[in-house]
Amino acid sequence: MRKLIDIKKTLVAAATVLLTATAFAQTTGGEVEVLHWWTSGGEARAAAALKQQMQQKGHTWRDFAVAGGGGDNAMTVLKSRVMAGNPPSAAQIKGPSLQEWGELGVLTNLNDVARAGNWDNLVPRVIGDIMKHNGNWIAVPVNVHRVNWLWTNPEVFRRAGARVPTNWDEFFVAAEALRRAGVIPLAHGGQNWQDFTLFESVALGVGGTDFYRSAQVQLDQTALRSATMTRVLETFRRVKAHTDRNAPGRDWNLATAMVIRGEAGMQLMGDWAKGEFIAAGRVPGRDFGCVAAPGTANAFTFNVDSFAMFRLRNEANTRAQRDLANAILSPEFQEVFNLNKGSIPVRLNMNLERFDECARMSSRDFVETARRGTLVPSIAHGMAVRSAASGAMQDVVSQFWNDDRVTVQNAQERLARAAQTR
């Protein structure tokens, strides 16, 4: 009998050890390696909020930050990693590029996480559809950016006796007033993606949403070769005259800093710029102004940051990856992240009480333009067309911006041809 009791005790002890070991294995944190290009002040703080949330869950965060606001450098690094069979847990990929990665079969299926988190009801369908490949969730949206913003320094405008422009004719009047006051009218950074960001706001403001959708989303040859596109390119060239000679190579956040310091009066940039104003202690409505880019008050060009999740072999890292996906759409992170980033939550029915007037305006306009059908994807930020066509068009626009010898007619013809790139 004693022997039988001893055997039972041994079995119980062994089972206890096994259960403990299993529980430990299930709760032991994994590692999440996250590729992103959030390296400026406000953006870095936003990334740090996600890192902290993952660490609280017992996971290790391995930062894979690649400088370069448009993400071009990051994509080059990512491709080499994936080709080598060593992808990160998550990478900042968005828009049609998600479909390209999905077709390669390197992304993991997140349907189980999405069902558990009720993502289909938490995220607007127009955005949820972008996050899916063949109907399966492969990425998690983080936020919604409005791209067609004009940022201003109210004190500089007061000193110059200028009015904040609501259309492109008024923009040039304000720019001349700022120049006479000894201020750079428009802060700009001479990088391809920044040129294209400015170009799409000009196209939207000059041509309207129907033209924008035809030319920049559907890549319609008639629209690209139209008289309206001629006016867009002519206006775009006029804008350059109101930037400074030191713009080439300047990062976007350094251009924002020029407006913050009062060296420049305006900047045309997405609402990630607001994060820089906030990080510098500036108050919206008092120290800086936010209005729609000239001529675009009734439209909204959107840019949605998202993380694609790659297939992993390590079980603990896969669990950590699932926790990362859940964390991104949690109300806590959505609030903290977007307060720092300058964007608005992608999660519906969020309380925006802590958000500033620029964010609340953005949220209202997002809902209203979606209702009116004037909510359009940003081609400059990879939301509208696949990378081959947008990259070719971006090159044409930057060459036109940087070389005054390129005529409007020549640029327009090259832009139409570039849109046919596959």
Coordinates of C-alpha atoms in Angstrom, one line a residue:
M1 CA 0.0 0.0 0.0
R2 CA 2.8 2.4 0.9
K3 CA 4.5 1.7 -2.4
L4 CA 1.2 2.5 -4.2
I5 CA 0.9 5.7 -2.2
D6 CA 4.5 6.6 -3.1
I7 CA 3.8 6.0 -6.8
K8 CA 0.7 8.2 -6.6
K9 CA 2.7 10.9 -4.9
T10 CA 5.4 10.7 -7.6
L11 CA 2.8 10.9 -10.4
V12 CA 1.1 13.9 -8.7
A13 CA 4.5 15.6 -8.3
A14 CA 5.4 14.9 -11.9
A15 CA 2.0 16.2 -13.1
T16 CA 2.5 19.3 -11.1
V17 CA 5.9 19.9 -12.6
L18 CA 4.5 19.3 -16.1
L19 CA 1.6 21.7 -15.5
T20 CA 3.9 24.3 -14.1
A21 CA 6.3 23.9 -17.0
T22 CA 3.5 24.1 -19.5
A23 CA 2.0 27.2 -17.8
F24 CA 5.5 28.8 -17.8
A25 CA 5.9 28.1 -21.5
Q26 CA 2.5 29.6 -22.2
T27 CA 3.2 32.7 -20.3
T28 CA 6.8 33.2 -21.1
G29 CA 7.1 36.3 -23.2
G30 CA 8.3 36.2 -26.8
E31 CA 10.0 38.8 -28.9
V32 CA 8.4 41.2 -31.3
E33 CA 10.7 42.8 -33.8
V34 CA 9.0 45.8 -35.4
L35 CA 10.1 47.5 -38.6
H36 CA 8.9 51.1 -38.8
W37 CA 10.1 54.6 -39.7
W38 CA 8.8 56.6 -36.8
T39 CA 12.0 58.3 -35.8
S40 CA 11.1 61.9 -35.4
G41 CA 10.1 63.4 -32.0
G42 CA 6.3 63.0 -32.0
E43 CA 6.5 59.7 -33.9
A44 CA 9.2 58.2 -31.7
R45 CA 7.0 58.9 -28.6
A46 CA 4.1 57.2 -30.3
A47 CA 6.3 54.1 -31.1
A48 CA 7.5 54.1 -27.5
A49 CA 3.9 53.8 -26.3
L50 CA 3.4 50.6 -28.2
K51 CA 6.7 49.3 -26.9
Q52 CA 5.7 49.9 -23.3
Q53 CA 2.4 48.1 -23.8
M54 CA 4.2 45.0 -25.2
Q55 CA 6.7 45.0 -22.3
Q56 CA 3.8 45.1 -19.8
K57 CA 2.6 41.9 -21.4
G58 CA 6.0 40.3 -20.7
H59 CA 7.3 40.5 -24.2
T60 CA 10.6 41.8 -25.5
W61 CA 10.5 44.7 -28.0
R62 CA 13.2 44.7 -30.6
D63 CA 13.1 48.1 -32.4
F64 CA 13.8 47.9 -36.1
A65 CA 13.5 51.6 -36.9
V66 CA 14.8 52.9 -40.3
A67 CA 15.0 56.6 -40.8
G68 CA 13.3 58.2 -43.7
G69 CA 9.8 59.6 -43.4
G70 CA 8.4 58.1 -46.6
G71 CA 9.5 54.6 -45.7
D72 CA 11.5 54.0 -48.9
N73 CA 14.6 53.1 -46.9
A74 CA 12.6 50.8 -44.7
M75 CA 11.1 48.8 -47.6
T76 CA 14.6 48.2 -49.1
V77 CA 15.8 46.8 -45.8
L78 CA 12.6 44.7 -45.4
K79 CA 12.9 43.1 -48.8
S80 CA 16.4 41.9 -48.1
R81 CA 15.3 40.4 -44.8
V82 CA 12.4 38.6 -46.2
M83 CA 14.4 37.2 -49.1
A84 CA 16.9 35.9 -46.6
G85 CA 14.1 34.1 -44.7
N86 CA 14.5 36.3 -41.6
P87 CA 11.4 38.6 -41.6
P88 CA 10.6 40.8 -38.6
S89 CA 7.4 40.1 -36.6
A90 CA 5.7 43.1 -38.0
A91 CA 6.5 45.8 -40.6
Q92 CA 4.9 49.1 -41.4
I93 CA 3.3 48.4 -44.8
K94 CA 0.1 49.9 -46.2
G95 CA -2.3 50.3 -49.0
P96 CA -1.9 48.3 -52.2
S97 CA 1.6 47.2 -51.1
L98 CA -0.1 44.9 -48.6
Q99 CA -1.6 43.0 -51.5
E100 CA 1.8 42.7 -53.2
W101 CA 3.2 41.1 -50.0
G102 CA 0.1 39.0 -49.6
E103 CA 0.6 37.5 -53.0
L104 CA 4.1 36.4 -52.0
G105 CA 2.6 34.2 -49.3
V106 CA 4.9 35.6 -46.5
L107 CA 2.2 37.2 -44.3
T108 CA 0.3 35.3 -41.6
N109 CA -3.5 34.9 -41.3
L110 CA -4.9 37.0 -38.5
N111 CA -8.6 35.9 -38.9
D112 CA -8.6 34.3 -35.4
V113 CA -7.4 37.5 -33.8
A114 CA -9.8 39.6 -35.8
R115 CA -12.8 37.5 -34.9
A116 CA -11.9 37.5 -31.2
G117 CA -11.4 41.3 -31.3
N118 CA -14.5 42.0 -33.5
W119 CA -12.3 43.9 -35.9
D120 CA -14.9 43.9 -38.7
N121 CA -17.2 46.1 -36.5
L122 CA -14.4 48.2 -35.0
V123 CA -12.8 49.3 -38.2
P124 CA -14.5 51.1 -41.1
R125 CA -15.1 48.7 -44.0
V126 CA -13.2 50.9 -46.5
I127 CA -10.1 50.6 -44.4
G128 CA -10.7 47.0 -43.3
D129 CA -10.8 45.9 -46.9
I130 CA -7.3 47.3 -47.5
M131 CA -6.1 45.2 -44.5
K132 CA -7.2 42.0 -46.1
H133 CA -5.8 39.7 -48.8
N134 CA -8.3 37.3 -50.5
G135 CA -10.7 38.2 -47.6
N136 CA -8.2 37.3 -44.9
W137 CA -6.8 39.8 -42.4
I138 CA -3.1 40.1 -42.9
A139 CA -2.4 43.5 -41.3
V140 CA -3.7 45.7 -38.5
P141 CA -4.6 49.4 -39.1
V142 CA -3.2 51.9 -36.6
N143 CA -4.6 55.3 -37.4
V144 CA -6.0 57.6 -40.0
H145 CA -4.0 60.5 -41.2
R146 CA -5.4 63.4 -43.2
V147 CA -2.8 64.4 -45.8
N148 CA -4.3 67.6 -47.2
W149 CA -3.4 69.9 -44.4
L150 CA -2.0 73.4 -44.4
W151 CA -0.1 74.3 -41.2
T152 CA 0.5 77.9 -40.4
N153 CA 2.2 80.1 -37.8
P154 CA -0.5 82.7 -36.7
E155 CA 2.0 85.2 -35.3
V156 CA 3.9 85.3 -38.6
F157 CA 0.7 85.8 -40.5
R158 CA -0.3 88.7 -38.2
R159 CA 3.1 90.4 -38.6
A160 CA 2.8 90.0 -42.4
G161 CA -0.8 91.2 -42.5
A162 CA -1.7 88.1 -44.4
R163 CA -4.8 85.9 -44.4
V164 CA -4.7 82.1 -44.3
P165 CA -5.6 81.0 -47.8
T166 CA -8.6 78.9 -48.7
N167 CA -7.8 78.4 -52.4
W168 CA -4.7 78.6 -54.6
D169 CA -5.2 82.2 -55.7
E170 CA -5.3 83.3 -52.1
F171 CA -2.2 81.1 -51.4
F172 CA -0.1 83.2 -53.8
V173 CA -1.4 86.4 -52.3
A174 CA -0.5 85.3 -48.8
A175 CA 2.9 84.0 -50.0
E176 CA 3.8 87.4 -51.4
A177 CA 2.8 89.1 -48.2
L178 CA 5.0 86.7 -46.1
R179 CA 7.9 87.2 -48.5
R180 CA 7.7 91.0 -48.1
A181 CA 7.7 90.5 -44.3
G182 CA 11.1 88.7 -44.7
V183 CA 9.7 85.2 -44.0
I184 CA 9.9 82.1 -46.1
P185 CA 6.4 81.6 -47.3
L186 CA 6.4 77.8 -47.6
A187 CA 8.6 75.4 -45.6
H188 CA 9.4 72.3 -47.8
G189 CA 11.7 69.4 -47.8
G190 CA 13.3 68.4 -51.1
Q191 CA 12.6 64.7 -51.0
N192 CA 10.6 62.8 -53.6
W193 CA 7.8 61.8 -51.3
Q194 CA 7.4 65.4 -50.0
D195 CA 7.2 66.7 -53.6
F196 CA 4.5 64.2 -54.4
T197 CA 2.6 65.1 -51.2
L198 CA 2.5 68.7 -52.2
F199 CA 1.6 67.8 -55.8
E200 CA -1.5 65.8 -54.8
S201 CA -2.8 68.6 -52.7
V202 CA -2.4 70.9 -55.6
A203 CA -4.2 68.4 -57.9
L204 CA -7.0 68.0 -55.4
G205 CA -7.3 71.8 -54.9
V206 CA -7.2 72.8 -58.5
G207 CA -9.1 69.9 -60.0
G208 CA -11.5 68.7 -57.3
T209 CA -12.2 65.2 -56.1
D210 CA -13.7 63.8 -59.3
F211 CA -10.6 64.9 -61.2
Y212 CA -8.3 63.6 -58.4
R213 CA -10.0 60.2 -58.4
S214 CA -9.8 59.9 -62.2
A215 CA -6.2 61.0 -62.5
Q216 CA -4.6 59.8 -59.2
V217 CA -6.6 56.7 -58.3
Q218 CA -8.0 55.3 -61.6
L219 CA -5.0 56.6 -63.6
D220 CA -7.3 57.6 -66.4
Q221 CA -5.3 58.7 -69.4
T222 CA -7.9 61.3 -70.5
A223 CA -7.7 63.0 -67.1
L224 CA -3.9 62.8 -67.0
R225 CA -3.7 64.5 -70.4
S226 CA -6.4 67.0 -69.8
A227 CA -6.3 70.8 -69.5
T228 CA -7.0 70.5 -65.8
M229 CA -3.8 68.5 -65.3
T230 CA -2.0 71.3 -67.2
R231 CA -3.3 73.8 -64.7
V232 CA -2.2 71.5 -61.9
L233 CA 1.4 71.4 -63.1
E234 CA 1.4 75.1 -63.8
T235 CA 0.2 75.8 -60.2
F236 CA 2.7 73.3 -58.8
R237 CA 5.6 75.1 -60.5
R238 CA 4.4 78.5 -59.2
V239 CA 4.4 77.1 -55.6
K240 CA 8.1 76.2 -55.8
A241 CA 9.0 79.9 -56.2
H242 CA 7.8 80.4 -52.6
T243 CA 10.1 77.8 -51.0
D244 CA 13.7 78.4 -50.0
R245 CA 17.0 77.3 -51.7
N246 CA 18.0 75.1 -48.9
A247 CA 15.0 72.8 -49.2
P248 CA 16.7 70.0 -51.2
G249 CA 17.3 67.0 -48.9
R250 CA 15.6 68.5 -45.9
D251 CA 13.6 66.1 -43.8
W252 CA 9.9 66.9 -43.3
N253 CA 10.1 67.4 -39.6
L254 CA 12.9 70.0 -40.1
A255 CA 10.5 71.9 -42.4
T256 CA 7.9 71.7 -39.7
A257 CA 10.4 73.2 -37.2
M258 CA 10.8 76.2 -39.5
V259 CA 7.1 77.0 -39.1
I260 CA 7.4 76.4 -35.3
R261 CA 10.3 78.8 -35.0
G262 CA 8.6 81.4 -37.3
E263 CA 11.2 81.1 -40.0
A264 CA 8.4 80.1 -42.4
G265 CA 4.7 80.8 -42.5
M266 CA 3.2 77.6 -43.9
Q267 CA 3.8 74.0 -44.6
L268 CA 1.7 71.6 -46.7
M269 CA 2.0 68.2 -44.9
G270 CA -0.1 65.4 -43.4
D271 CA -1.2 65.6 -39.8
W272 CA 1.9 63.8 -38.5
A273 CA 3.3 67.3 -38.6
K274 CA 1.0 68.2 -35.7
G275 CA 2.9 65.8 -33.5
E276 CA 6.0 68.0 -34.0
F277 CA 4.1 71.1 -32.9
I278 CA 2.7 69.3 -29.9
A279 CA 6.2 67.9 -29.0
A280 CA 7.5 71.5 -29.1
G281 CA 4.9 72.6 -26.6
R282 CA 2.8 74.5 -29.1
V283 CA -1.0 74.8 -28.7
P284 CA -3.3 74.4 -31.7
G285 CA -5.4 77.5 -32.5
R286 CA -3.0 79.7 -30.6
D287 CA 0.6 78.8 -31.6
F288 CA -0.2 77.1 -34.9
G289 CA -3.1 76.8 -37.3
C290 CA -4.5 73.8 -39.1
V291 CA -6.8 74.2 -42.1
A292 CA -7.4 72.1 -45.2
A293 CA -4.9 72.6 -48.1
P294 CA -6.0 75.4 -50.5
G295 CA -9.2 74.4 -52.3
T296 CA -9.7 71.1 -50.5
A297 CA -11.9 72.0 -47.6
N298 CA -14.6 69.6 -48.8
A299 CA -12.3 66.6 -49.4
F300 CA -10.1 64.3 -47.4
T301 CA -7.0 62.5 -48.6
F302 CA -6.3 59.6 -46.2
N303 CA -3.2 57.8 -45.3
V304 CA -3.6 54.8 -42.9
D305 CA -0.6 53.4 -41.1
S306 CA -0.7 49.6 -40.7
F307 CA 1.4 46.7 -39.6
A308 CA 1.6 43.6 -41.7
M309 CA 2.3 40.5 -39.7
F310 CA 4.9 38.0 -41.1
R311 CA 4.9 34.2 -40.7
L312 CA 7.1 33.2 -37.8
R313 CA 8.4 29.8 -36.7
N314 CA 8.9 30.4 -33.0
E315 CA 5.8 29.7 -31.0
A316 CA 6.5 32.3 -28.2
N317 CA 7.2 35.0 -30.8
T318 CA 4.0 34.1 -32.6
R319 CA 2.0 34.6 -29.4
A320 CA 3.8 37.9 -28.9
Q321 CA 2.8 38.8 -32.4
R322 CA -0.8 38.1 -31.7
D323 CA -0.6 40.2 -28.6
L324 CA 0.9 43.0 -30.7
A325 CA -2.0 42.9 -33.1
N326 CA -4.5 43.1 -30.2
A327 CA -2.6 45.9 -28.5
I328 CA -2.6 48.0 -31.7
L329 CA -6.4 48.2 -31.8
S330 CA -7.0 48.5 -28.0
P331 CA -8.7 51.8 -27.0
E332 CA -5.7 52.6 -24.6
F333 CA -3.1 52.4 -27.4
Q334 CA -5.4 54.1 -30.0
E335 CA -5.7 57.1 -27.7
V336 CA -2.1 57.3 -26.5
F337 CA -0.6 56.6 -30.0
N338 CA -2.8 59.1 -31.9
L339 CA -2.4 61.8 -29.3
N340 CA 1.4 61.6 -29.9
K341 CA 1.3 61.0 -33.6
G342 CA -1.1 63.8 -34.6
S343 CA -3.5 61.4 -36.3
I344 CA -7.0 60.2 -35.4
P345 CA -8.0 56.7 -34.1
V346 CA -8.9 54.1 -36.7
R347 CA -11.1 52.4 -34.1
L348 CA -14.7 53.6 -34.3
N349 CA -16.6 55.2 -31.5
M350 CA -13.5 56.4 -29.6
N351 CA -13.9 59.1 -27.1
L352 CA -12.1 62.2 -28.5
E353 CA -12.4 64.3 -25.4
R354 CA -8.6 64.4 -24.9
F355 CA -7.9 65.2 -28.6
D356 CA -7.3 68.8 -29.8
E357 CA -9.4 70.8 -32.1
C358 CA -7.3 69.8 -35.2
A359 CA -8.0 66.1 -34.5
R360 CA -11.7 66.7 -33.8
M361 CA -12.0 68.6 -37.1
S362 CA -10.2 65.8 -38.9
S363 CA -12.5 63.2 -37.4
R364 CA -15.6 65.2 -38.4
D365 CA -14.3 65.7 -41.9
F366 CA -13.4 62.1 -42.2
V367 CA -17.0 61.0 -41.4
E368 CA -18.5 63.7 -43.6
T369 CA -16.4 63.2 -46.7
A370 CA -17.0 59.4 -46.4
R371 CA -20.7 60.2 -46.5
R372 CA -20.4 62.6 -49.4
G373 CA -18.0 60.4 -51.4
T374 CA -15.1 62.9 -51.3
L375 CA -12.9 60.7 -49.1
V376 CA -10.0 59.7 -51.4
P377 CA -6.8 57.7 -50.8
S378 CA -3.4 59.5 -50.9
I379 CA -1.4 58.4 -54.0
A380 CA 1.7 60.1 -52.5
H381 CA 1.5 57.8 -49.4
G382 CA 0.9 54.5 -51.0
M383 CA -2.9 54.2 -50.5
A384 CA -4.2 54.6 -54.1
V385 CA -2.2 52.6 -56.6
R386 CA 0.5 50.0 -56.7
S387 CA 4.1 50.9 -56.1
A388 CA 5.4 50.6 -59.7
A389 CA 3.0 53.2 -61.1
S390 CA 3.1 55.6 -58.1
G391 CA 6.9 55.4 -58.0
A392 CA 7.2 56.2 -61.7
M393 CA 4.8 59.1 -61.3
Q394 CA 6.7 60.3 -58.2
D395 CA 9.9 60.4 -60.2
V396 CA 8.3 62.5 -62.9
V397 CA 6.9 65.0 -60.4
S398 CA 10.2 65.4 -58.6
Q399 CA 12.1 65.9 -61.8
F400 CA 9.7 68.5 -62.9
W401 CA 9.9 70.2 -59.5
N402 CA 13.7 70.2 -59.4
D403 CA 14.5 71.1 -63.1
D404 CA 13.0 74.2 -64.5
R405 CA 14.1 73.1 -68.0
V406 CA 11.4 70.5 -67.9
T407 CA 8.3 72.0 -69.6
V408 CA 4.8 71.6 -68.3
Q409 CA 3.9 69.8 -71.6
N410 CA 6.8 67.4 -71.3
A411 CA 6.1 66.7 -67.7
Q412 CA 2.4 66.0 -68.4
E413 CA 3.2 63.6 -71.2
R414 CA 5.8 61.7 -69.0
L415 CA 3.3 61.6 -66.1
A416 CA 0.7 60.0 -68.3
R417 CA 3.2 57.4 -69.5
A418 CA 4.4 56.7 -66.0
A419 CA 0.9 56.0 -64.9
Q420 CA 0.9 53.0 -67.3
T421 CA 3.9 51.4 -65.5
R422 CA 3.2 47.9 -64.3

